[in-house]
Amino acid sequence: MKALVAVKRVVDYNVKVRVKADKTGVDLTNVKMSINPFCEIAVEEAVRLKEKGVVTEIVVVSVGPTAAQEQIRSAMALGADRGILVQTDDAVGPLAVAKILKAIADQEQPQIILLGKQAIDDDNNQAGQMLAALMGVGQGTFASKVTVEGTSLKVEREVDGGAQVVDLTLPAIVTTDLRLNEPRYAALPNIMKARKKPLETKTPADYGVNTAPTVKTLKVEPPAERKAGIKVKSVDELIEKLKNEAKVI
Amino acid sequence: MAILVYAEHDNVSLKPATLNVVAAAQAIGGDVHILVAGQGAQAAADAAAQVAGVSKVLLADNATYAHQLAENVSLLVANVGKAYTHILAAATSNGKNFMPRVAALLDVSQISDIIKVISPDTFERPIYAGNAIATVQSSDSIKVITVRGTGFDPVAATGGSAAIEAVAEADDLGKSKFVSEELAKSERPELTAARIVVSGGRGMANGENFEKVLVPLVDKLGAAMGASRAAVDAGFVPNDLQVGQTGKIVAPDLYVAVGISGAIQHLAGMKDSKVIVAINKDEEAPIGTVADYFLVGDLFQVVPELTSKL
């Protein structure tokens, strides 16, 4: 079966972001960009399913600027077979991304579609669920274990209070939690090979999707600063402060 | 203007998170209705009817909704929600699971994890792991929103007397089945609702130390126990204890971070706590930048001493 994996180019998770002085957004000039960590886990899971002989081809898609090619190449270096870049310089919201992915899924007919559970920039946690709704298929969100059993997909999910197992009819959507797997590092020969793998470039218009957002960002501000705290020297001092100064115990 | 609030419940009782969502609905303003979807959920609907400021409770009681499967719940909510200007749910794992489906079915955007209502169409929400706060305005005809509980003080659980109306329809998409569930049992207060949270990190070194060193302090304070991702990944404790960007978001009166360095991903889940205490042997640990009180020392000596002196 074919697997479709969606990846997003985001600011690297180690970067401490700064809000721009004009409050229009976060300053991303000269900041290190990477593949979103949850997306990397989605790629790794697809590659493992291929190594098990369940998946035969992995198609990786990214919606974003021309530079998102780098993230598609990274996914190919990890084992994806070919890539599709849906090129746009606009900020595209989760619903528009889901519509683009739906159009691609209609063409490619994958049996399993893997996404990260959320992007670490907008923290939305929406695209996978929206895609599942548009396709009218089942979803296994926040997956910590995925098993293909014939025509169904068993997904262990992380939920508040513990874990839940659901059984989905294929085709189905999976969004990955951090505990699903540990992504491998790309070896140099694989990075070289990835350069030769096919990468198609499209635009949202090719799929008839209007990316104009219905949610407008009016401003972006830094969060309220916490006042600098103090170092306490002993347990007694800590208890005294908590009782008399902070009055929380 | 009428607002539909999706109830978080276990069929028998209403989860406290619902009360925070009702508070957000009241900040938007308008008639507030609660939808209870479940199986054998009359008791939860009765509890919802008593919530202060709620004018109607809708009860969809059907086997289809027994396990809150997103595929089926979203069909119900999208259908019932068409008559409303706003649909709100808690940003719990359940709300996060089905609400984006509702939005897509209604062909509108979703606004995730709001922490403040500016006006009926304008909201604040954290982005970049809480390192920036975005003010967003929606032009959609129906606003589909998930609410971060810690951003809103809960309304009173009693004092209301709403009428309960049955919703007859039950859609089953037939694409998913519930297999099993494994919930961690705990006598302690719920992590996201607790007044005091004590969390352990990698510094705890193993799971036995959580039991031996941290639990006595947790119980002495009547606190909920949390953990950092490092502690969860190392297998010290189950992952439903995880506090952070990818775990639970808490904002208690007192947060005690024991042996936690304070990575961005952890801070995103707790830095809105009223008072933060850090216990760490590394004086340079980033947790120091958010802690009100920082006790530098070996947790294996400090924590038992703290427990005995409280």
Coordinates of C-alpha atoms in Angstrom, one line a residue:
Chain A
M1 CA 0.0 0.0 0.0
K2 CA 1.0 3.6 -0.5
A3 CA 1.7 6.0 2.4
L4 CA 1.3 9.7 2.2
V5 CA 3.2 11.8 4.8
A6 CA 2.8 15.5 5.3
V7 CA 5.8 17.5 6.6
K8 CA 6.1 21.1 7.7
R9 CA 9.1 23.5 7.7
V10 CA 9.2 25.2 11.0
V11 CA 11.7 27.1 13.2
D12 CA 14.0 24.6 14.9
Y13 CA 12.8 23.5 18.3
N14 CA 16.0 24.6 20.0
V15 CA 15.6 28.2 18.9
K16 CA 14.3 30.7 21.4
V17 CA 12.1 32.8 19.3
R18 CA 11.7 36.6 19.5
V19 CA 8.6 38.6 18.8
K20 CA 9.2 41.4 16.2
A21 CA 9.1 44.9 17.5
D22 CA 6.2 45.9 15.2
K23 CA 4.2 43.0 16.7
T24 CA 3.4 41.5 13.3
G25 CA 4.9 38.1 14.1
V26 CA 7.9 36.2 15.2
D27 CA 11.3 37.1 13.8
L28 CA 12.4 34.3 11.5
T29 CA 15.2 36.0 9.6
N30 CA 18.5 34.0 9.9
V31 CA 16.8 31.6 12.3
K32 CA 17.5 27.9 11.8
M33 CA 14.6 26.0 10.2
S34 CA 14.0 22.3 10.4
I35 CA 11.4 19.6 9.8
N36 CA 8.7 19.8 12.5
P37 CA 9.7 17.1 15.1
F38 CA 6.2 15.5 15.0
C39 CA 6.4 15.3 11.2
E40 CA 9.8 13.6 11.4
I41 CA 8.2 10.9 13.6
A42 CA 5.5 10.5 10.9
V43 CA 8.2 10.0 8.2
E44 CA 10.0 7.5 10.5
E45 CA 6.8 5.5 11.1
A46 CA 6.1 5.3 7.3
V47 CA 9.7 4.1 6.7
R48 CA 9.3 1.4 9.4
L49 CA 6.1 0.3 7.8
K50 CA 7.9 0.1 4.5
E51 CA 10.7 -1.9 6.1
K52 CA 8.1 -4.4 7.4
G53 CA 6.8 -4.8 3.9
V54 CA 3.4 -3.3 4.7
V55 CA 4.0 -0.1 2.7
T56 CA 5.4 -0.1 -0.8
E57 CA 5.8 3.6 -1.6
I58 CA 6.1 6.7 0.5
V59 CA 5.1 10.1 -0.9
V60 CA 6.0 13.1 1.1
V61 CA 4.2 16.4 0.8
S62 CA 4.9 19.9 2.1
V63 CA 2.9 23.1 1.7
G64 CA 5.1 26.1 2.0
P65 CA 7.8 28.3 0.6
T66 CA 10.4 27.1 -2.0
A67 CA 12.8 26.5 0.8
A68 CA 10.5 23.7 2.2
Q69 CA 12.3 21.6 -0.5
E70 CA 15.0 21.1 2.1
Q71 CA 12.5 19.4 4.5
I72 CA 11.2 17.2 1.7
R73 CA 14.8 16.2 0.8
S74 CA 15.4 15.4 4.5
A75 CA 12.3 13.2 4.5
M76 CA 13.6 11.5 1.4
A77 CA 17.0 11.0 3.0
L78 CA 15.2 9.1 5.8
G79 CA 13.5 6.9 3.2
A80 CA 10.6 8.6 1.5
D81 CA 10.4 7.7 -2.2
R82 CA 9.2 10.9 -3.8
G83 CA 8.1 14.4 -2.9
I84 CA 5.5 17.0 -3.8
L85 CA 6.0 20.6 -2.8
V86 CA 2.9 22.7 -2.9
Q87 CA 4.7 26.0 -3.2
T88 CA 3.2 29.2 -1.7
D89 CA 4.7 32.1 0.2
D90 CA 1.5 32.8 2.1
A91 CA 0.8 31.6 5.6
V92 CA -1.5 28.7 5.0
G93 CA -3.9 27.7 7.8
P94 CA -4.7 24.1 8.7
L95 CA -8.0 24.0 6.9
A96 CA -6.4 25.0 3.6
V97 CA -3.6 22.5 4.1
A98 CA -6.2 19.8 4.8
K99 CA -8.0 20.7 1.5
I100 CA -4.7 20.5 -0.5
L101 CA -3.8 17.2 1.1
K102 CA -7.3 15.9 0.4
A103 CA -6.9 16.8 -3.3
I104 CA -3.5 15.0 -3.4
A105 CA -5.0 12.0 -1.6
D106 CA -7.7 11.8 -4.2
Q107 CA -5.0 11.6 -6.9
E108 CA -2.5 9.3 -5.1
Q109 CA -5.0 7.1 -3.3
P110 CA -2.8 6.3 -0.3
Q111 CA -4.1 3.8 2.3
I112 CA -2.5 5.4 5.2
I113 CA -1.8 9.1 5.7
L114 CA 0.6 10.2 8.4
L115 CA 0.9 13.6 9.9
G116 CA 2.4 15.1 13.1
K117 CA -0.1 15.8 15.8
Q118 CA 0.9 19.5 15.8
A119 CA 3.4 21.9 14.4
I120 CA 5.6 23.5 17.0
D121 CA 5.1 27.0 15.6
D122 CA 1.4 27.6 15.4
D123 CA 0.6 24.8 18.0
N124 CA -2.8 24.2 16.3
N125 CA -3.2 20.4 16.4
Q126 CA -5.8 20.5 13.6
A127 CA -4.7 19.5 10.1
G128 CA -4.9 15.7 10.5
Q129 CA -8.3 15.8 12.0
M130 CA -9.6 18.2 9.4
L131 CA -8.2 16.0 6.6
A132 CA -9.9 13.0 8.1
A133 CA -13.2 14.9 8.2
L134 CA -12.9 16.1 4.5
M135 CA -12.1 12.5 3.4
G136 CA -14.8 11.0 5.5
V137 CA -12.3 8.5 7.0
G138 CA -11.3 7.4 10.5
Q139 CA -8.5 9.0 12.5
G140 CA -6.0 7.8 15.0
T141 CA -4.7 11.0 16.6
F142 CA -1.8 11.2 19.1
A143 CA -0.7 7.7 18.2
S144 CA 1.9 5.9 20.3
K145 CA 1.6 2.6 18.4
V146 CA 0.4 1.7 14.9
T147 CA -0.3 -1.8 13.5
V148 CA -1.7 -2.6 10.1
E149 CA -3.9 -5.7 10.4
G150 CA -5.3 -6.6 6.9
T151 CA -7.7 -3.9 5.9
S152 CA -7.7 -2.3 9.3
L153 CA -5.4 -0.2 11.3
K154 CA -5.0 -0.6 15.0
V155 CA -3.9 2.6 16.8
E156 CA -2.9 3.1 20.4
R157 CA -3.6 6.7 21.3
E158 CA -2.4 8.9 24.2
V159 CA -5.4 10.3 26.0
D160 CA -5.8 12.3 29.2
G161 CA -5.7 9.7 32.0
G162 CA -4.0 7.0 30.0
A163 CA -4.1 5.1 26.7
Q164 CA -6.9 4.1 24.3
V165 CA -6.9 1.6 21.4
V166 CA -9.1 2.1 18.3
D167 CA -9.6 0.1 15.2
L168 CA -9.9 2.0 11.9
T169 CA -11.0 1.0 8.5
L170 CA -8.3 1.8 5.8
P171 CA -7.7 4.3 4.3
A172 CA -7.2 6.2 7.6
I173 CA -5.3 9.1 9.1
V174 CA -2.7 8.8 11.8
T175 CA -1.2 11.8 13.7
T176 CA 1.9 11.1 15.7
D177 CA 2.8 11.6 19.3
L178 CA 6.4 11.9 20.5
R179 CA 6.4 8.4 21.8
L180 CA 5.5 6.7 18.6
N181 CA 9.1 6.1 17.6
E182 CA 12.6 7.6 17.7
P183 CA 13.5 9.0 14.2
R184 CA 16.8 7.8 12.7
Y185 CA 19.6 10.0 11.5
A186 CA 20.0 10.4 7.8
A187 CA 23.3 8.8 6.6
L188 CA 25.4 10.7 4.1
P189 CA 25.0 8.3 1.2
N190 CA 21.2 8.5 1.8
I191 CA 21.3 12.3 1.7
M192 CA 23.2 12.1 -1.6
K193 CA 20.6 9.6 -3.0
A194 CA 17.8 11.8 -1.8
R195 CA 19.0 14.5 -4.2
K196 CA 18.1 12.3 -7.1
K197 CA 14.7 11.3 -6.0
P198 CA 11.8 13.0 -7.9
L199 CA 10.3 16.2 -6.4
E200 CA 7.3 17.7 -8.1
T201 CA 6.4 21.4 -7.6
K202 CA 2.8 22.5 -7.6
T203 CA 0.7 25.4 -6.3
P204 CA -2.5 25.5 -4.3
A205 CA -4.3 26.8 -7.4
D206 CA -3.3 23.5 -9.2
Y207 CA -5.6 21.8 -6.6
G208 CA -8.3 24.5 -6.8
V209 CA -7.7 25.5 -3.2
N210 CA -8.1 29.1 -2.0
T211 CA -5.6 29.7 0.8
A212 CA -7.0 33.1 1.9
P213 CA -7.4 32.7 5.7
T214 CA -10.6 33.4 7.6
V215 CA -8.6 33.9 10.8
K216 CA -6.5 37.0 10.8
T217 CA -3.6 37.6 13.2
L218 CA -4.0 41.2 14.5
K219 CA -0.8 41.2 16.6
V220 CA 1.8 39.0 18.2
E221 CA 3.2 39.9 21.5
P222 CA 5.7 38.4 24.0
P223 CA 4.1 36.7 27.0
A224 CA 4.0 38.5 30.3
E225 CA 7.5 38.4 31.9
R226 CA 7.8 36.7 35.2
K227 CA 9.5 38.7 37.9
A228 CA 13.0 37.4 38.7
G229 CA 12.8 35.1 41.7
I230 CA 15.2 34.6 44.6
K231 CA 17.5 31.8 45.7
V232 CA 16.7 30.4 49.1
K233 CA 19.4 28.9 51.2
S234 CA 17.5 26.3 53.2
V235 CA 14.4 24.2 53.5
D236 CA 13.3 26.3 56.5
E237 CA 13.7 29.5 54.5
L238 CA 11.7 28.0 51.6
I239 CA 8.8 27.0 54.0
E240 CA 8.9 30.4 55.7
K241 CA 8.6 32.2 52.3
L242 CA 5.8 29.9 51.0
K243 CA 3.8 30.4 54.2
N244 CA 4.3 34.1 54.9
E245 CA 5.4 35.7 51.6
A246 CA 3.6 33.7 48.9
K247 CA 0.9 32.4 51.2
V248 CA 0.3 29.3 49.1
I249 CA 0.7 26.7 51.8
Chain B
M1 CA -26.3 34.9 19.8
A2 CA -26.2 31.4 21.3
I3 CA -23.1 29.4 22.3
L4 CA -22.8 25.7 22.3
V5 CA -20.4 24.2 24.9
Y6 CA -19.5 20.6 24.5
A7 CA -19.4 18.8 27.9
E8 CA -16.4 16.9 29.1
H9 CA -17.7 14.1 31.2
D10 CA -17.5 10.4 32.1
N11 CA -21.2 9.8 31.8
V12 CA -21.6 10.0 35.6
S13 CA -20.2 13.3 36.4
L14 CA -19.1 16.5 34.6
K15 CA -15.3 17.1 34.4
P16 CA -14.2 20.3 35.9
A17 CA -12.8 21.5 32.5
T18 CA -16.4 22.1 31.4
L19 CA -16.8 24.8 34.0
N20 CA -13.8 26.7 32.5
V21 CA -15.3 26.5 29.0
V22 CA -18.6 27.8 30.3
A23 CA -16.6 30.7 31.8
A24 CA -15.1 31.4 28.3
A25 CA -18.6 31.2 26.8
Q26 CA -19.9 33.8 29.2
A27 CA -16.9 36.1 28.4
I28 CA -18.1 35.9 24.7
G29 CA -21.6 36.7 25.9
G30 CA -25.0 35.2 24.9
D31 CA -27.1 32.2 25.7
V32 CA -25.0 29.3 26.8
H33 CA -26.2 25.7 26.0
I34 CA -24.3 22.6 27.0
L35 CA -24.3 19.5 24.8
V36 CA -23.8 16.2 26.6
A37 CA -23.0 13.3 24.3
G38 CA -22.5 9.8 25.7
Q39 CA -24.1 6.6 26.7
G40 CA -26.1 6.4 30.0
A41 CA -25.2 10.0 30.5
Q42 CA -28.3 11.2 32.3
A43 CA -26.3 11.9 35.5
A44 CA -23.8 14.0 33.6
A45 CA -26.7 15.9 32.0
D46 CA -28.2 16.5 35.4
A47 CA -24.9 17.9 36.6
A48 CA -24.7 20.1 33.5
A49 CA -28.2 21.5 34.2
Q50 CA -27.0 22.8 37.5
V51 CA -24.0 24.8 36.2
A52 CA -24.4 28.5 36.8
G53 CA -25.4 30.5 33.8
V54 CA -26.5 27.7 31.5
S55 CA -29.9 28.1 29.9
K56 CA -30.3 24.7 28.2
V57 CA -28.8 21.2 28.2
L58 CA -28.9 19.0 25.1
L59 CA -28.5 15.3 25.8
A60 CA -27.5 12.9 23.0
D61 CA -27.6 9.5 24.7
N62 CA -26.6 6.8 22.4
A63 CA -24.2 3.8 22.2
T64 CA -22.6 5.7 19.2
Y65 CA -21.2 8.2 21.6
A66 CA -20.1 5.8 24.4
H67 CA -16.4 6.3 23.8
Q68 CA -16.3 9.8 22.4
L69 CA -15.1 8.6 19.0
A70 CA -14.2 11.7 17.0
E71 CA -15.7 10.3 13.8
N72 CA -19.2 10.1 15.3
V73 CA -19.1 12.9 17.9
S74 CA -18.0 15.4 15.2
L75 CA -21.0 14.6 13.0
L76 CA -23.4 15.2 15.9
V77 CA -21.7 18.5 17.0
A78 CA -21.5 19.9 13.5
N79 CA -25.2 19.2 13.0
V80 CA -26.4 20.5 16.3
G81 CA -23.8 23.4 16.1
K82 CA -25.2 24.8 12.9
A83 CA -27.8 26.8 14.9
Y84 CA -25.1 28.5 17.0
T85 CA -22.6 31.4 16.5
H86 CA -19.9 29.7 18.6
I87 CA -19.0 26.1 19.4
L88 CA -16.7 25.7 22.3
A89 CA -14.9 22.7 23.8
A90 CA -12.1 22.2 26.3
A91 CA -8.6 21.8 24.9
T92 CA -8.3 18.3 26.4
S93 CA -7.2 15.3 24.4
N94 CA -10.9 14.7 23.7
G95 CA -11.6 18.2 22.5
K96 CA -8.5 18.4 20.4
N97 CA -9.4 15.1 18.8
F98 CA -12.9 15.9 17.5
M99 CA -13.2 19.7 17.3
P100 CA -11.1 20.2 14.2
R101 CA -13.3 17.6 12.5
V102 CA -16.4 19.7 13.4
A103 CA -14.7 22.8 11.9
A104 CA -13.9 21.0 8.7
L105 CA -17.4 19.6 8.4
L106 CA -18.7 23.2 8.7
D107 CA -16.0 24.5 6.4
V108 CA -14.7 27.0 8.9
S109 CA -11.3 27.4 10.7
Q110 CA -10.8 26.4 14.2
I111 CA -9.1 28.5 16.9
S112 CA -7.1 26.3 19.2
D113 CA -6.4 26.8 22.9
I114 CA -7.7 30.3 23.5
I115 CA -6.6 31.9 26.8
K116 CA -8.6 35.2 26.6
V117 CA -11.7 36.6 24.9
I118 CA -11.2 40.1 23.6
S119 CA -14.6 40.3 21.7
P120 CA -17.0 37.7 20.2
D121 CA -14.7 37.4 17.2
T122 CA -11.3 38.2 18.7
F123 CA -9.2 36.0 20.9
E124 CA -5.8 35.5 22.4
R125 CA -3.9 32.2 22.0
P126 CA -0.3 31.2 22.7
I127 CA 1.9 30.1 19.8
Y128 CA 5.6 28.9 19.6
A129 CA 5.2 26.9 22.9
G130 CA 3.9 29.9 24.7
N131 CA 6.8 32.1 23.7
A132 CA 4.4 34.5 21.9
I133 CA 0.8 35.4 22.3
A134 CA -1.2 35.9 19.1
T135 CA -4.4 38.0 19.0
V136 CA -6.5 36.5 16.2
Q137 CA -9.8 37.6 14.6
S138 CA -12.2 35.2 12.9
S139 CA -14.5 36.2 10.0
D140 CA -16.2 32.7 10.0
S141 CA -19.9 32.6 10.4
I142 CA -19.5 29.9 13.1
K143 CA -16.5 30.2 15.5
V144 CA -15.2 26.7 16.4
I145 CA -12.9 27.1 19.4
T146 CA -11.1 25.0 22.0
V147 CA -10.4 26.6 25.3
R148 CA -7.3 26.3 27.5
G149 CA -8.9 25.7 30.9
T150 CA -6.1 27.5 32.9
G151 CA -7.0 30.7 31.0
F152 CA -10.4 31.0 32.6
D153 CA -11.6 30.8 36.2
P154 CA -14.3 28.1 36.4
V155 CA -18.0 29.1 36.9
A156 CA -19.9 27.6 39.8
A157 CA -21.0 24.0 39.4
T158 CA -24.3 24.7 41.1
G159 CA -26.9 27.4 41.1
G160 CA -28.3 26.8 37.6
S161 CA -31.5 25.1 36.7
A162 CA -31.5 24.5 33.0
A163 CA -34.0 22.3 31.2
I164 CA -32.7 19.1 29.6
E165 CA -33.7 18.4 26.0
A166 CA -33.1 15.1 24.3
V167 CA -31.3 15.0 20.9
A168 CA -32.6 12.0 19.0
E169 CA -30.2 11.8 16.1
A170 CA -27.2 9.5 16.1
D171 CA -24.8 9.3 13.2
D172 CA -22.3 6.5 12.9
L173 CA -19.6 7.1 10.2
G174 CA -18.7 3.4 10.6
K175 CA -15.0 3.9 10.1
S176 CA -13.7 3.4 13.6
K177 CA -14.3 1.1 16.5
F178 CA -13.3 1.4 20.1
V179 CA -11.1 -1.5 21.2
S180 CA -9.9 -0.9 24.8
E181 CA -8.8 1.7 27.2
E182 CA -6.3 1.7 30.0
L183 CA -6.7 4.6 32.5
A184 CA -4.3 5.2 35.3
K185 CA -6.0 5.1 38.6
S186 CA -5.3 7.9 41.1
E187 CA -6.6 9.1 44.4
R188 CA -5.0 12.5 44.0
P189 CA -6.6 15.6 42.5
E190 CA -6.7 15.9 38.7
L191 CA -3.5 17.4 37.4
T192 CA -5.0 20.2 35.4
A193 CA -7.4 21.2 38.2
A194 CA -5.1 20.9 41.2
R195 CA -4.2 23.8 43.4
I196 CA -0.8 22.5 44.0
V197 CA 1.3 20.4 41.6
V198 CA 4.6 18.7 42.4
S199 CA 6.5 17.5 39.4
G200 CA 9.6 15.4 39.0
G201 CA 12.2 15.3 36.2
R202 CA 15.2 13.4 35.0
G203 CA 16.9 14.3 38.3
M204 CA 14.6 11.7 40.0
A205 CA 16.9 9.1 38.4
N206 CA 14.2 6.3 38.4
G207 CA 10.6 5.4 39.0
E208 CA 11.2 4.1 42.5
N209 CA 12.4 7.5 43.6
F210 CA 9.2 9.0 42.4
E211 CA 7.4 6.7 44.8
K212 CA 9.9 6.9 47.7
V213 CA 10.9 10.6 47.5
L214 CA 8.3 12.6 45.7
V215 CA 5.0 10.9 46.6
P216 CA 5.3 11.7 50.4
L217 CA 5.7 15.4 49.5
V218 CA 2.8 15.2 47.0
D219 CA 0.5 13.6 49.5
K220 CA 1.6 15.9 52.4
L221 CA 0.6 18.9 50.2
G222 CA -2.6 17.3 48.9
A223 CA -1.1 18.0 45.5
A224 CA -1.3 16.4 42.1
M225 CA 1.8 14.7 40.7
G226 CA 3.3 15.8 37.4
A227 CA 6.5 15.0 35.4
S228 CA 8.7 16.4 32.7
R229 CA 8.9 14.7 29.3
A230 CA 12.4 13.5 30.2
A231 CA 11.0 11.6 33.2
V232 CA 8.2 10.1 31.1
D233 CA 10.4 9.1 28.2
A234 CA 12.8 7.4 30.6
G235 CA 9.8 5.4 31.8
F236 CA 9.8 6.6 35.4
V237 CA 6.1 7.5 35.3
P238 CA 3.2 7.1 32.9
N239 CA 2.8 9.7 30.2
D240 CA -0.5 11.1 31.4
L241 CA 1.5 12.9 34.1
Q242 CA 3.5 14.9 31.6
V243 CA 3.4 18.6 31.9
G244 CA 4.4 20.6 28.9
Q245 CA 3.7 21.8 25.3
T246 CA 2.9 18.2 24.3
G247 CA 1.4 17.1 27.6
K248 CA -0.9 18.9 30.0
I249 CA -1.0 22.6 30.6
V250 CA -1.3 23.5 34.3
A251 CA -1.5 26.8 36.2
P252 CA -1.9 26.0 39.9
D253 CA -1.3 28.3 42.8
L254 CA 1.9 26.5 43.6
Y255 CA 4.1 24.5 41.2
V256 CA 7.1 22.6 42.7
A257 CA 9.6 21.5 40.0
V258 CA 12.0 18.9 41.4
G259 CA 15.0 17.8 39.4
I260 CA 13.6 19.5 36.3
S261 CA 16.0 21.6 34.2
G262 CA 13.3 23.7 32.6
A263 CA 13.3 23.0 28.8
I264 CA 11.1 25.3 26.7
Q265 CA 8.7 22.4 26.1
H266 CA 8.2 22.0 29.9
L267 CA 8.0 25.7 30.6
A268 CA 5.1 26.0 28.0
G269 CA 3.0 23.8 30.3
M270 CA 3.5 25.5 33.7
K271 CA 4.9 29.0 33.5
D272 CA 1.5 30.5 34.2
S273 CA 1.5 29.0 37.7
K274 CA 1.1 31.6 40.4
V275 CA 4.1 30.6 42.4
I276 CA 6.9 28.4 41.1
V277 CA 9.4 26.6 43.3
A278 CA 12.5 24.9 41.8
I279 CA 14.6 22.3 43.6
N280 CA 17.7 21.5 41.5
K281 CA 21.4 21.0 42.2
D282 CA 22.3 22.9 39.0
E283 CA 22.4 26.6 39.9
E284 CA 22.4 27.4 36.1
A285 CA 19.3 25.3 35.2
P286 CA 16.9 27.4 33.0
I287 CA 14.1 26.6 35.5
G288 CA 15.7 29.4 37.5
T289 CA 14.5 32.0 35.0
V290 CA 10.8 31.4 35.9
A291 CA 11.1 30.2 39.5
D292 CA 10.0 32.5 42.3
Y293 CA 12.0 30.5 44.8
F294 CA 15.0 28.4 43.8
L295 CA 16.5 26.0 46.3
V296 CA 19.9 24.8 45.0
G297 CA 20.6 21.4 46.5
D298 CA 20.4 17.7 46.2
L299 CA 16.7 16.7 45.9
F300 CA 17.3 13.4 47.7
Q301 CA 18.2 15.4 50.8
V302 CA 16.0 18.5 50.3
V303 CA 12.7 16.8 49.4
P304 CA 12.5 14.5 52.5
E305 CA 13.5 17.4 54.7
L306 CA 10.8 19.5 53.2
T307 CA 8.2 16.8 53.6
S308 CA 9.1 16.2 57.3
K309 CA 9.0 19.9 58.1
L310 CA 5.7 20.7 56.5

